[in-house]
Amino acid sequence: MMKLFDKEPSFDIVGKIPLFWKASGSVLAVCVLLLTVVGLNFGIDFSGGYEIQVKFPKAVDEAEVKSHLAPLGLEGLRVQRFGAVEDNEYLVLVREQGSITGAQKTAIRADFVALAGSEDGLVNWAMAESGESITVAFATPVTEEQVNAILKKNKLHVKGVTRGDRQDRPEYSIGLVSIADDIETALREGTGVASSEQLVKRVEFVGPQVGAELRNDGIMAIVYALGFILLYIAVRFDLAFAPGAVLALIHDVLITVGVFSALGLEFNLPVIAAILAIVGYSLNDTIVVYDRIRENSLRYRGRTLRDLVNTSLNQTLSRTLLTSATTMLVVLALLIVGGGIIRDFSIALTVGVLVGTYSSVAIASPAYIFLRERAEKKVTANKGKSSAVAA
Amino acid sequence: MDNGWYSRLFLVLGFVGLAGYFLYPSYYYFYEATDEQRDSHEQFCEAMPSWMTCSKFSLGLDLQGGIHLVMGVGVEKAVEQRLDRLADSLDEGMKEEGIKFTKVVRPRGLLEIQVGFEPGQDRSQFETYLRTDFWQLEAITREDTGYTLALVAERDEEVRRSAVEQTIKSLRNRADQFGVTEPTIARRGASNILIQLPGVKDPKRALDMIGRTAQLEFKIVEAEASSIFVGIDPAELPEGVVARQNTFSGPGGKSVVDNYFELPLLQKEAVRKLLESKIDNEKMIAFGETSSNQEGFLRTYLLTAKAGITGDYLVDARVNQNPDLPSDYHVSMTFDQKGARIFENLTEANKKRNMAIVLDDVVSSAPQIQDRIAGGSAMITLGSSGDTRKKFQEATDLSLVLKAGALPAPVEIREKRQVGKTLGAESVDSGKMAITVGILMVLIFMTFYYRGSGLIANVALVLNIFFVLAVLAMFEATLTLPGMAGIVLTIGMAVDANVIIFERIVEELRIGKTPRAAIDSGYGKAFSTIMDANITTLIAGVVLMQYGSGPVRGFAVTLIIGIICSVFTAIVVTRLIFDFMSSRRRLESLSI
């Protein structure tokens, strides 16, 4: 037998609880601070915008990519290297909506209202969320030149303007060059990549409406998962167990999200999936310890609560560490050979598995002790009170 | 060995057989099939033996490249159109019934109809008429000077719903016509449509075609009336605009002069404004290519404003080639019965006049009607100059769009994800690599740490992956990159059940039990722990599947399947092997 521990370990884990609380407490405080001050780097899944993955046939550095894109004056432009240096791949991220920002949109609309004479005069106004087209219609005669003048004034990259055929109502549909086209053209011209060569590997656009939907769905998923899990533990074990498990989960999620904030990593849909996987994994760990506490409390009736929990933690310690190790092996495989697209996802998992292992030992079980002791104190206090009354 | 052992053995072997049965089509598809078989589901099914299923798992957009779109349907526009039509029939109907009213209008931007009355007028006749013939409308306000009507709530909802459904139908038609294999087109939320076109080779062209409105109208060219333009002073014309004339033999053999203008693209609006000031409200100005097909120039057409017939009546459209001039492609169209009658009347009434074919507000051609056209067919020519291949493609796209039908409401793109084929292939490679490396690492670790028992756990692990893939194939699931990550993660978690069992066995051995007894109580005590731990993870997985979208769902599906399979293999399969070993000889020691 080759074992982590030759015999059953007997560490004083419960004795270290104050230390765990202090350590976790301060890390959590830092995470909350980071989240409020720095915030999260939301990917386009949640913020809306464009994400374009490009691969250059020759070496191009980040500063050069940025310099080619600078003349476009893009809102919230970010350029990130993607994958290894020799791949010459970059992610170009543009926030807000396509080529048109919210402020620009308001300004353009105001100009059209002015042209129409009044708010009512602007019969129709619609801008595609992708910023790829605008439709306007007026109650009074408006010429194409007037429309063009407004487009020019607002510095829009116009592909073409067509007038509808209704005489009574001048209607124009304006096709705009999408930001993705602009970026591709600028990069091709800047770096001299021929149009026959592939440059853009992936283009993603998420409009603000869909972005909000995805964000809400993500939050709902986490809230519901926590709710159902709490319910299951309360039914299957004991109500005193449930808060500890959920506290440990919140601890894990907060720290993982905090690491994302600290490192400025992109927070996107796959990361939400990773967080829920962490919830599942950390819970798995916690349940194994809880299960042992429950079993032992039936077996060793005479022992104190703290002794009982400490024994249980020791008995499950090698399992906790071994499972953590095997999961870590595959998560590292994902991180190292899984490729750039799921890199952020893998980082979330890596952090989560580490924190999840720790929290099942250092957060969930101590919370159980805390709750049980408080409940016992209340019982004794009540007893004292009632005996006082009796006297 | 007891009887229970054999039944368990048959259960496991049965599952292995089933898994092989469900996995074979996927294996064939990805490693053996020809391109034709991959492109057509029917051909693929035929290649499978008749007793075999042809369900297989497929690759998501992120793995095979393609387009993912969420389109928003302008449902308000559909309600507006319905109200417009109702307002028209209300207007006509009330006149016929002799009900007095001052106006029937649908104010722009509002989803309501306003009916005006003389103050003090008796409303009972109108009220009855509304209830019997216009039950779709309900009065939301009743003032002395008039009523405000709106669509009844259920009708309003139905109009919106049917606009989305109609759009889905048209889009599905278009995708089918375009030859996309296995497109996903589904409603998402109240007014959104999710479109997934996997493996599309030319994304730009596909997008153009999917999103096109394709409003087709036939309008009569008012050549006779164009004489009104003769009087225009050349000095009045915007710069670069040239007046032209074309004389032809018109109705009744009389010679007709068509006065039109050729203009640079830029002057379009100036010319329109000038000409429209000269004509009445029933005519309109439209633009099309010049006869010489000069780049950057347009010509004007004077048309009847009302469409003679629209594309709503089309049943078929196809590409034809002029046998004398192979570079000359045209699209021939067939109308349905009613459309054929309208078209016949239209051509009869306008013999020897020209008819403009207007597509999405641009005149694509304006041939002369030689005679009454019965049988309901018409043609759009695409001009004879330019790149033949490109023109053929244009003609094909046009015929497809026409055949599939116009969209009932405007659509806008709300989400678009486009993944190139090479990137997809790279992702498949890195996903496979991650799974392989992950499995190998865990296999090595388990063998190194648990020795003989580790090997048993490894058998379970490999079977687990086999089962997960088979279940994916059975449900025809779509495998995405996060889904592959889910498989990798379940590998890590799958051995967990065995770690729990083995650690329990070690504990039992430590307190001095025999191997046989240690195995029994190890499995017994670990069981509830394993169930509790996995059920809670399963809860997280189910919630993810319910509320997650796109990549999150793919991940959730593999996670759920992985959990269920791993519990089975870790408990049943490993126990089977342990029992086999302990029955063969008395276990003196356990390699653990």
mmCIF file of C-alpha atoms in Angstrom, chain B residues 7-323:
data_model
loop_
_atom_site.group_PDB
_atom_site.id
_atom_site.type_symbol
_atom_site.label_atom_id
_atom_site.label_comp_id
_atom_site.label_asym_id
_atom_site.label_seq_id
_atom_site.Cartn_x
_atom_site.Cartn_y
_atom_site.Cartn_z
ATOM 1 C CA SER B 7 -26.896 -10.985 -14.100
ATOM 2 C CA ARG B 8 -24.710 -7.981 -13.342
ATOM 3 C CA LEU B 9 -22.190 -9.177 -15.897
ATOM 4 C CA PHE B 10 -24.899 -9.476 -18.545
ATOM 5 C CA LEU B 11 -26.212 -6.030 -17.617
ATOM 6 C CA VAL B 12 -22.776 -4.480 -18.134
ATOM 7 C CA LEU B 13 -22.127 -6.431 -21.336
ATOM 8 C CA GLY B 14 -25.579 -5.447 -22.575
ATOM 9 C CA PHE B 15 -24.772 -1.791 -21.996
ATOM 10 C CA VAL B 16 -21.436 -2.154 -23.744
ATOM 11 C CA GLY B 17 -23.201 -3.714 -26.733
ATOM 12 C CA LEU B 18 -25.810 -0.953 -26.789
ATOM 13 C CA ALA B 19 -23.127 1.692 -26.555
ATOM 14 C CA GLY B 20 -21.307 0.134 -29.509
ATOM 15 C CA TYR B 21 -24.567 0.048 -31.449
ATOM 16 C CA PHE B 22 -25.170 3.762 -30.856
ATOM 17 C CA LEU B 23 -21.576 4.790 -31.405
ATOM 18 C CA TYR B 24 -21.000 3.054 -34.708
ATOM 19 C CA PRO B 25 -22.895 5.601 -36.873
ATOM 20 C CA SER B 26 -20.912 8.469 -35.325
ATOM 21 C CA TYR B 27 -17.672 6.617 -35.889
ATOM 22 C CA TYR B 28 -18.637 5.939 -39.494
ATOM 23 C CA TYR B 29 -19.707 9.548 -40.023
ATOM 24 C CA PHE B 30 -16.496 11.093 -38.763
ATOM 25 C CA TYR B 31 -13.962 8.568 -40.040
ATOM 26 C CA GLU B 32 -15.402 6.645 -42.998
ATOM 27 C CA ALA B 33 -18.184 8.597 -44.674
ATOM 28 C CA THR B 34 -17.785 10.300 -48.036
ATOM 29 C CA ASP B 35 -18.477 14.009 -48.401
ATOM 30 C CA GLU B 36 -21.841 13.335 -50.049
ATOM 31 C CA GLN B 37 -22.879 11.144 -47.149
ATOM 32 C CA ARG B 38 -21.872 13.873 -44.734
ATOM 33 C CA ASP B 39 -23.861 16.510 -46.584
ATOM 34 C CA SER B 40 -27.081 14.568 -46.884
ATOM 35 C CA HIS B 41 -28.769 12.864 -43.976
ATOM 36 C CA GLU B 42 -30.662 10.492 -46.299
ATOM 37 C CA GLN B 43 -27.516 9.291 -48.017
ATOM 38 C CA PHE B 44 -25.862 8.791 -44.674
ATOM 39 C CA CYS B 45 -28.800 6.740 -43.398
ATOM 40 C CA GLU B 46 -28.714 4.591 -46.509
ATOM 41 C CA ALA B 47 -25.065 3.818 -45.901
ATOM 42 C CA MET B 48 -25.972 2.354 -42.507
ATOM 43 C CA PRO B 49 -27.180 -1.270 -42.361
ATOM 44 C CA SER B 50 -30.978 -1.377 -42.147
ATOM 45 C CA TRP B 51 -31.014 -2.707 -38.566
ATOM 46 C CA MET B 52 -28.731 0.113 -37.486
ATOM 47 C CA THR B 53 -29.828 3.490 -36.182
ATOM 48 C CA CYS B 54 -28.577 6.576 -37.987
ATOM 49 C CA SER B 55 -28.646 8.862 -34.972
ATOM 50 C CA LYS B 56 -25.255 10.304 -34.221
ATOM 51 C CA PHE B 57 -23.878 13.237 -32.366
ATOM 52 C CA SER B 58 -23.035 16.265 -34.447
ATOM 53 C CA LEU B 59 -20.507 19.023 -34.033
ATOM 54 C CA GLY B 60 -21.565 22.468 -32.885
ATOM 55 C CA LEU B 61 -20.923 25.643 -34.826
ATOM 56 C CA ASP B 62 -17.790 26.353 -32.843
ATOM 57 C CA LEU B 63 -16.327 23.019 -33.960
ATOM 58 C CA GLN B 64 -17.287 22.879 -37.635
ATOM 59 C CA GLY B 65 -17.555 26.568 -38.449
ATOM 60 C CA GLY B 66 -20.709 28.367 -39.479
ATOM 61 C CA ILE B 67 -23.040 31.152 -38.508
ATOM 62 C CA HIS B 68 -25.101 31.641 -35.392
ATOM 63 C CA LEU B 69 -27.688 34.411 -35.613
ATOM 64 C CA VAL B 70 -30.390 35.807 -33.427
ATOM 65 C CA MET B 71 -32.810 37.866 -35.476
ATOM 66 C CA GLY B 72 -35.391 40.187 -34.038
ATOM 67 C CA VAL B 73 -38.687 40.320 -35.927
ATOM 68 C CA GLY B 74 -40.370 43.727 -36.128
ATOM 69 C CA VAL B 75 -43.700 42.370 -34.892
ATOM 70 C CA GLU B 76 -45.158 45.869 -34.426
ATOM 71 C CA LYS B 77 -44.904 46.338 -38.171
ATOM 72 C CA ALA B 78 -47.049 43.250 -38.692
ATOM 73 C CA VAL B 79 -49.686 44.620 -36.304
ATOM 74 C CA GLU B 80 -49.563 47.963 -38.146
ATOM 75 C CA GLN B 81 -50.115 46.226 -41.462
ATOM 76 C CA ARG B 82 -53.045 44.248 -40.096
ATOM 77 C CA LEU B 83 -54.612 47.432 -38.718
ATOM 78 C CA ASP B 84 -54.060 49.188 -42.051
ATOM 79 C CA ARG B 85 -55.960 46.469 -43.865
ATOM 80 C CA LEU B 86 -58.747 46.483 -41.262
ATOM 81 C CA ALA B 87 -59.014 50.270 -41.515
ATOM 82 C CA ASP B 88 -59.424 49.961 -45.298
ATOM 83 C CA SER B 89 -62.177 47.375 -45.054
ATOM 84 C CA LEU B 90 -63.881 49.279 -42.230
ATOM 85 C CA ASP B 91 -63.903 52.381 -44.380
ATOM 86 C CA GLU B 92 -65.392 50.512 -47.344
ATOM 87 C CA GLY B 93 -67.777 48.455 -45.236
ATOM 88 C CA MET B 94 -69.275 51.445 -43.433
ATOM 89 C CA LYS B 95 -69.849 53.211 -46.738
ATOM 90 C CA GLU B 96 -71.695 50.139 -48.035
ATOM 91 C CA GLU B 97 -73.766 49.849 -44.869
ATOM 92 C CA GLY B 98 -74.603 53.527 -45.027
ATOM 93 C CA ILE B 99 -73.074 54.307 -41.640
ATOM 94 C CA LYS B 100 -72.126 57.943 -41.388
ATOM 95 C CA PHE B 101 -68.650 58.783 -40.178
ATOM 96 C CA THR B 102 -66.156 61.609 -40.613
ATOM 97 C CA LYS B 103 -62.902 59.653 -40.816
ATOM 98 C CA VAL B 104 -61.212 56.274 -40.421
ATOM 99 C CA VAL B 105 -57.490 56.546 -39.827
ATOM 100 C CA ARG B 106 -54.664 54.621 -38.291
ATOM 101 C CA PRO B 107 -52.451 57.315 -36.823
ATOM 102 C CA ARG B 108 -48.817 56.648 -37.605
ATOM 103 C CA GLY B 109 -46.812 55.133 -34.817
ATOM 104 C CA LEU B 110 -49.936 54.049 -32.913
ATOM 105 C CA LEU B 111 -51.412 50.578 -32.908
ATOM 106 C CA GLU B 112 -55.007 51.745 -33.105
ATOM 107 C CA ILE B 113 -57.728 52.904 -35.512
ATOM 108 C CA GLN B 114 -59.604 56.130 -34.968
ATOM 109 C CA VAL B 115 -63.163 56.471 -36.268
ATOM 110 C CA GLY B 116 -64.648 59.969 -36.239
ATOM 111 C CA PHE B 117 -68.366 60.810 -35.916
ATOM 112 C CA GLU B 118 -70.485 63.926 -35.995
ATOM 113 C CA PRO B 119 -71.200 64.962 -32.410
ATOM 114 C CA GLY B 120 -74.550 63.689 -31.199
ATOM 115 C CA GLN B 121 -74.858 61.062 -33.932
ATOM 116 C CA ASP B 122 -76.576 57.761 -33.101
ATOM 117 C CA ARG B 123 -73.945 55.019 -32.701
ATOM 118 C CA SER B 124 -76.132 51.939 -32.354
ATOM 119 C CA GLN B 125 -75.804 50.919 -36.027
ATOM 120 C CA PHE B 126 -72.021 51.280 -35.878
ATOM 121 C CA GLU B 127 -71.830 49.361 -32.604
ATOM 122 C CA THR B 128 -73.814 46.468 -34.103
ATOM 123 C CA TYR B 129 -71.758 46.489 -37.275
ATOM 124 C CA LEU B 130 -68.542 46.459 -35.283
ATOM 125 C CA ARG B 131 -69.729 43.532 -33.160
ATOM 126 C CA THR B 132 -70.870 41.409 -36.090
ATOM 127 C CA ASP B 133 -68.361 42.118 -38.858
ATOM 128 C CA PHE B 134 -65.321 43.476 -37.049
ATOM 129 C CA TRP B 135 -65.158 41.337 -33.956
ATOM 130 C CA GLN B 136 -61.342 41.501 -34.212
ATOM 131 C CA LEU B 137 -61.529 45.102 -33.058
ATOM 132 C CA GLU B 138 -62.655 46.447 -29.748
ATOM 133 C CA ALA B 139 -63.399 50.015 -28.735
ATOM 134 C CA ILE B 140 -60.915 51.217 -26.144
ATOM 135 C CA THR B 141 -62.354 54.740 -25.867
ATOM 136 C CA ARG B 142 -65.833 56.055 -26.754
ATOM 137 C CA GLU B 143 -65.844 59.829 -27.098
ATOM 138 C CA ASP B 144 -68.599 61.991 -28.471
ATOM 139 C CA THR B 145 -66.488 62.823 -31.519
ATOM 140 C CA GLY B 146 -65.280 59.338 -32.238
ATOM 141 C CA TYR B 147 -64.035 55.932 -31.150
ATOM 142 C CA THR B 148 -60.571 54.520 -30.745
ATOM 143 C CA LEU B 149 -60.353 50.879 -31.795
ATOM 144 C CA ALA B 150 -57.615 48.380 -31.127
ATOM 145 C CA LEU B 151 -57.092 44.731 -31.930
ATOM 146 C CA VAL B 152 -58.612 42.376 -29.375
ATOM 147 C CA ALA B 153 -55.787 41.129 -27.130
ATOM 148 C CA GLU B 154 -55.856 37.551 -28.430
ATOM 149 C CA ARG B 155 -55.866 38.747 -32.029
ATOM 150 C CA ASP B 156 -53.007 41.113 -31.367
ATOM 151 C CA GLU B 157 -51.013 38.290 -29.865
ATOM 152 C CA GLU B 158 -51.918 35.996 -32.718
ATOM 153 C CA VAL B 159 -50.782 38.540 -35.314
ATOM 154 C CA ARG B 160 -47.453 38.898 -33.539
ATOM 155 C CA ARG B 161 -47.034 35.183 -33.133
ATOM 156 C CA SER B 162 -47.926 34.418 -36.704
ATOM 157 C CA ALA B 163 -45.524 37.117 -37.956
ATOM 158 C CA VAL B 164 -42.703 35.328 -36.130
ATOM 159 C CA GLU B 165 -43.883 31.921 -37.333
ATOM 160 C CA GLN B 166 -44.215 33.128 -40.914
ATOM 161 C CA THR B 167 -40.723 34.564 -40.758
ATOM 162 C CA ILE B 168 -39.393 31.291 -39.382
ATOM 163 C CA LYS B 169 -41.082 29.439 -42.221
ATOM 164 C CA SER B 170 -39.641 31.749 -44.865
ATOM 165 C CA LEU B 171 -36.196 31.617 -43.306
ATOM 166 C CA ARG B 172 -36.329 27.832 -43.130
ATOM 167 C CA ASN B 173 -37.342 27.700 -46.777
ATOM 168 C CA ARG B 174 -34.462 29.946 -47.706
ATOM 169 C CA ALA B 175 -31.942 27.944 -45.721
ATOM 170 C CA ASP B 176 -33.214 24.721 -47.319
ATOM 171 C CA GLN B 177 -33.053 26.233 -50.785
ATOM 172 C CA PHE B 178 -29.582 27.481 -50.107
ATOM 173 C CA GLY B 179 -28.558 23.936 -49.315
ATOM 174 C CA VAL B 180 -27.459 24.293 -45.710
ATOM 175 C CA THR B 181 -27.324 20.876 -44.040
ATOM 176 C CA GLU B 182 -29.113 20.636 -40.720
ATOM 177 C CA PRO B 183 -29.943 24.285 -40.151
ATOM 178 C CA THR B 184 -31.472 25.166 -36.790
ATOM 179 C CA ILE B 185 -34.194 27.779 -37.030
ATOM 180 C CA ALA B 186 -36.255 28.212 -33.919
ATOM 181 C CA ARG B 187 -38.214 30.762 -32.003
ATOM 182 C CA ARG B 188 -36.466 32.239 -28.987
ATOM 183 C CA GLY B 189 -38.419 34.465 -26.651
ATOM 184 C CA ALA B 190 -41.359 36.547 -27.848
ATOM 185 C CA SER B 191 -39.955 38.044 -31.023
ATOM 186 C CA ASN B 192 -36.517 36.538 -31.580
ATOM 187 C CA ILE B 193 -35.479 33.805 -33.960
ATOM 188 C CA LEU B 194 -32.390 31.701 -33.481
ATOM 189 C CA ILE B 195 -30.684 30.604 -36.672
ATOM 190 C CA GLN B 196 -27.729 28.273 -36.844
ATOM 191 C CA LEU B 197 -26.166 27.453 -40.160
ATOM 192 C CA PRO B 198 -23.371 24.980 -39.602
ATOM 193 C CA GLY B 199 -20.584 24.523 -42.109
ATOM 194 C CA VAL B 200 -21.651 27.317 -44.453
ATOM 195 C CA LYS B 201 -18.887 27.832 -46.997
ATOM 196 C CA ASP B 202 -19.676 31.405 -48.023
ATOM 197 C CA PRO B 203 -21.015 33.184 -44.913
ATOM 198 C CA LYS B 204 -21.400 36.618 -46.551
ATOM 199 C CA ARG B 205 -23.572 35.261 -49.338
ATOM 200 C CA ALA B 206 -25.648 33.200 -46.926
ATOM 201 C CA LEU B 207 -26.230 36.216 -44.707
ATOM 202 C CA ASP B 208 -27.278 38.384 -47.640
ATOM 203 C CA MET B 209 -29.745 35.809 -48.739
ATOM 204 C CA ILE B 210 -31.185 34.993 -45.354
ATOM 205 C CA GLY B 211 -31.763 38.612 -44.411
ATOM 206 C CA ARG B 212 -33.131 39.886 -47.698
ATOM 207 C CA THR B 213 -36.707 41.234 -47.731
ATOM 208 C CA ALA B 214 -37.382 40.159 -51.350
ATOM 209 C CA GLN B 215 -40.390 42.360 -52.044
ATOM 210 C CA LEU B 216 -41.344 41.708 -55.678
ATOM 211 C CA GLU B 217 -43.813 43.980 -57.489
ATOM 212 C CA PHE B 218 -44.937 44.435 -61.070
ATOM 213 C CA LYS B 219 -45.804 47.995 -62.056
ATOM 214 C CA ILE B 220 -46.914 49.443 -65.394
ATOM 215 C CA VAL B 221 -44.574 51.964 -67.050
ATOM 216 C CA GLU B 222 -46.507 55.158 -67.799
ATOM 217 C CA ALA B 223 -44.615 56.014 -71.008
ATOM 218 C CA GLU B 224 -47.505 58.032 -72.502
ATOM 219 C CA ALA B 225 -47.644 60.278 -69.483
ATOM 220 C CA SER B 226 -43.921 60.949 -69.676
ATOM 221 C CA SER B 227 -44.564 63.640 -72.277
ATOM 222 C CA ILE B 228 -45.025 65.910 -69.284
ATOM 223 C CA PHE B 229 -41.218 65.831 -68.912
ATOM 224 C CA VAL B 230 -40.657 67.288 -72.392
ATOM 225 C CA GLY B 231 -41.339 70.755 -71.145
ATOM 226 C CA ILE B 232 -38.563 70.656 -68.549
ATOM 227 C CA ASP B 233 -35.960 73.316 -69.143
ATOM 228 C CA PRO B 234 -32.509 71.649 -69.454
ATOM 229 C CA ALA B 235 -31.157 74.380 -67.173
ATOM 230 C CA GLU B 236 -33.494 73.121 -64.458
ATOM 231 C CA LEU B 237 -31.902 69.646 -64.543
ATOM 232 C CA PRO B 238 -29.273 68.848 -61.930
ATOM 233 C CA GLU B 239 -25.696 68.545 -63.146
ATOM 234 C CA GLY B 240 -24.872 65.519 -65.265
ATOM 235 C CA VAL B 241 -28.507 64.626 -65.958
ATOM 236 C CA VAL B 242 -29.375 63.991 -69.607
ATOM 237 C CA ALA B 243 -32.888 63.832 -71.053
ATOM 238 C CA ARG B 244 -33.460 60.881 -73.374
ATOM 239 C CA GLN B 245 -36.220 59.643 -75.570
ATOM 240 C CA ASN B 246 -37.179 56.270 -76.815
ATOM 241 C CA THR B 247 -39.846 55.786 -79.438
ATOM 242 C CA PHE B 248 -41.654 52.494 -79.745
ATOM 243 C CA SER B 249 -44.839 51.060 -81.132
ATOM 244 C CA GLY B 250 -47.317 51.163 -78.248
ATOM 245 C CA PRO B 251 -50.966 50.197 -77.667
ATOM 246 C CA GLY B 252 -53.037 50.081 -80.852
ATOM 247 C CA GLY B 253 -49.951 50.414 -83.007
ATOM 248 C CA LYS B 254 -49.592 54.083 -82.116
ATOM 249 C CA SER B 255 -46.087 55.321 -81.750
ATOM 250 C CA VAL B 256 -45.277 56.254 -78.156
ATOM 251 C CA VAL B 257 -42.367 58.362 -76.953
ATOM 252 C CA ASP B 258 -40.925 57.452 -73.612
ATOM 253 C CA ASN B 259 -39.168 60.406 -72.045
ATOM 254 C CA TYR B 260 -36.679 59.484 -69.390
ATOM 255 C CA PHE B 261 -33.443 60.704 -67.879
ATOM 256 C CA GLU B 262 -30.040 59.246 -67.385
ATOM 257 C CA LEU B 263 -28.293 60.460 -64.301
ATOM 258 C CA PRO B 264 -25.250 59.857 -62.143
ATOM 259 C CA LEU B 265 -26.011 57.881 -58.965
ATOM 260 C CA LEU B 266 -25.427 60.945 -56.815
ATOM 261 C CA GLN B 267 -28.239 62.960 -58.397
ATOM 262 C CA LYS B 268 -30.869 60.368 -57.668
ATOM 263 C CA GLU B 269 -32.723 62.304 -55.005
ATOM 264 C CA ALA B 270 -32.490 65.659 -56.788
ATOM 265 C CA VAL B 271 -33.966 64.118 -59.936
ATOM 266 C CA ARG B 272 -36.660 62.336 -58.012
ATOM 267 C CA LYS B 273 -37.657 65.561 -56.290
ATOM 268 C CA LEU B 274 -37.754 67.490 -59.547
ATOM 269 C CA LEU B 275 -39.785 64.897 -61.446
ATOM 270 C CA GLU B 276 -42.166 64.116 -58.638
ATOM 271 C CA SER B 277 -43.117 67.772 -58.463
ATOM 272 C CA LYS B 278 -44.410 67.445 -62.052
ATOM 273 C CA ILE B 279 -46.567 64.342 -61.659
ATOM 274 C CA ASP B 280 -49.721 63.449 -59.733
ATOM 275 C CA ASN B 281 -50.051 61.201 -56.693
ATOM 276 C CA GLU B 282 -50.983 58.042 -58.548
ATOM 277 C CA LYS B 283 -47.646 57.827 -60.321
ATOM 278 C CA MET B 284 -44.140 57.486 -59.036
ATOM 279 C CA ILE B 285 -40.542 57.679 -60.115
ATOM 280 C CA ALA B 286 -38.293 54.637 -59.845
ATOM 281 C CA PHE B 287 -34.752 53.930 -60.944
ATOM 282 C CA GLY B 288 -33.044 51.132 -62.764
ATOM 283 C CA GLU B 289 -29.926 50.366 -64.769
ATOM 284 C CA THR B 290 -29.314 52.317 -67.982
ATOM 285 C CA SER B 291 -29.743 50.471 -71.275
ATOM 286 C CA SER B 292 -25.996 50.655 -71.863
ATOM 287 C CA ASN B 293 -25.473 49.299 -68.349
ATOM 288 C CA GLN B 294 -23.123 52.152 -67.584
ATOM 289 C CA GLU B 295 -21.465 51.881 -64.176
ATOM 290 C CA GLY B 296 -22.493 54.619 -61.760
ATOM 291 C CA PHE B 297 -25.440 55.740 -63.885
ATOM 292 C CA LEU B 298 -29.170 55.144 -63.550
ATOM 293 C CA ARG B 299 -32.222 55.800 -65.655
ATOM 294 C CA THR B 300 -35.651 56.942 -64.486
ATOM 295 C CA TYR B 301 -38.946 55.152 -64.920
ATOM 296 C CA LEU B 302 -42.367 56.705 -64.602
ATOM 297 C CA LEU B 303 -44.568 54.027 -63.015
ATOM 298 C CA THR B 304 -48.087 53.552 -61.690
ATOM 299 C CA ALA B 305 -47.740 53.890 -57.915
ATOM 300 C CA LYS B 306 -49.992 50.911 -57.171
ATOM 301 C CA ALA B 307 -48.529 47.493 -57.825
ATOM 302 C CA GLY B 308 -50.290 45.469 -60.530
ATOM 303 C CA ILE B 309 -49.350 42.236 -58.840
ATOM 304 C CA THR B 310 -46.912 41.274 -56.095
ATOM 305 C CA GLY B 311 -44.653 38.345 -55.364
ATOM 306 C CA ASP B 312 -47.206 36.977 -52.860
ATOM 307 C CA TYR B 313 -48.761 34.966 -55.684
ATOM 308 C CA LEU B 314 -45.557 33.240 -56.806
ATOM 309 C CA VAL B 315 -45.348 29.483 -56.571
ATOM 310 C CA ASP B 316 -42.088 28.854 -58.382
ATOM 311 C CA ALA B 317 -38.998 30.620 -59.643
ATOM 312 C CA ARG B 318 -36.077 29.065 -61.471
ATOM 313 C CA VAL B 319 -32.939 29.971 -63.356
ATOM 314 C CA ASN B 320 -32.965 29.602 -67.127
ATOM 315 C CA GLN B 321 -30.309 30.160 -69.702
ATOM 316 C CA ASN B 322 -30.873 31.732 -73.096
ATOM 317 C CA PRO B 323 -29.917 28.984 -75.584
#
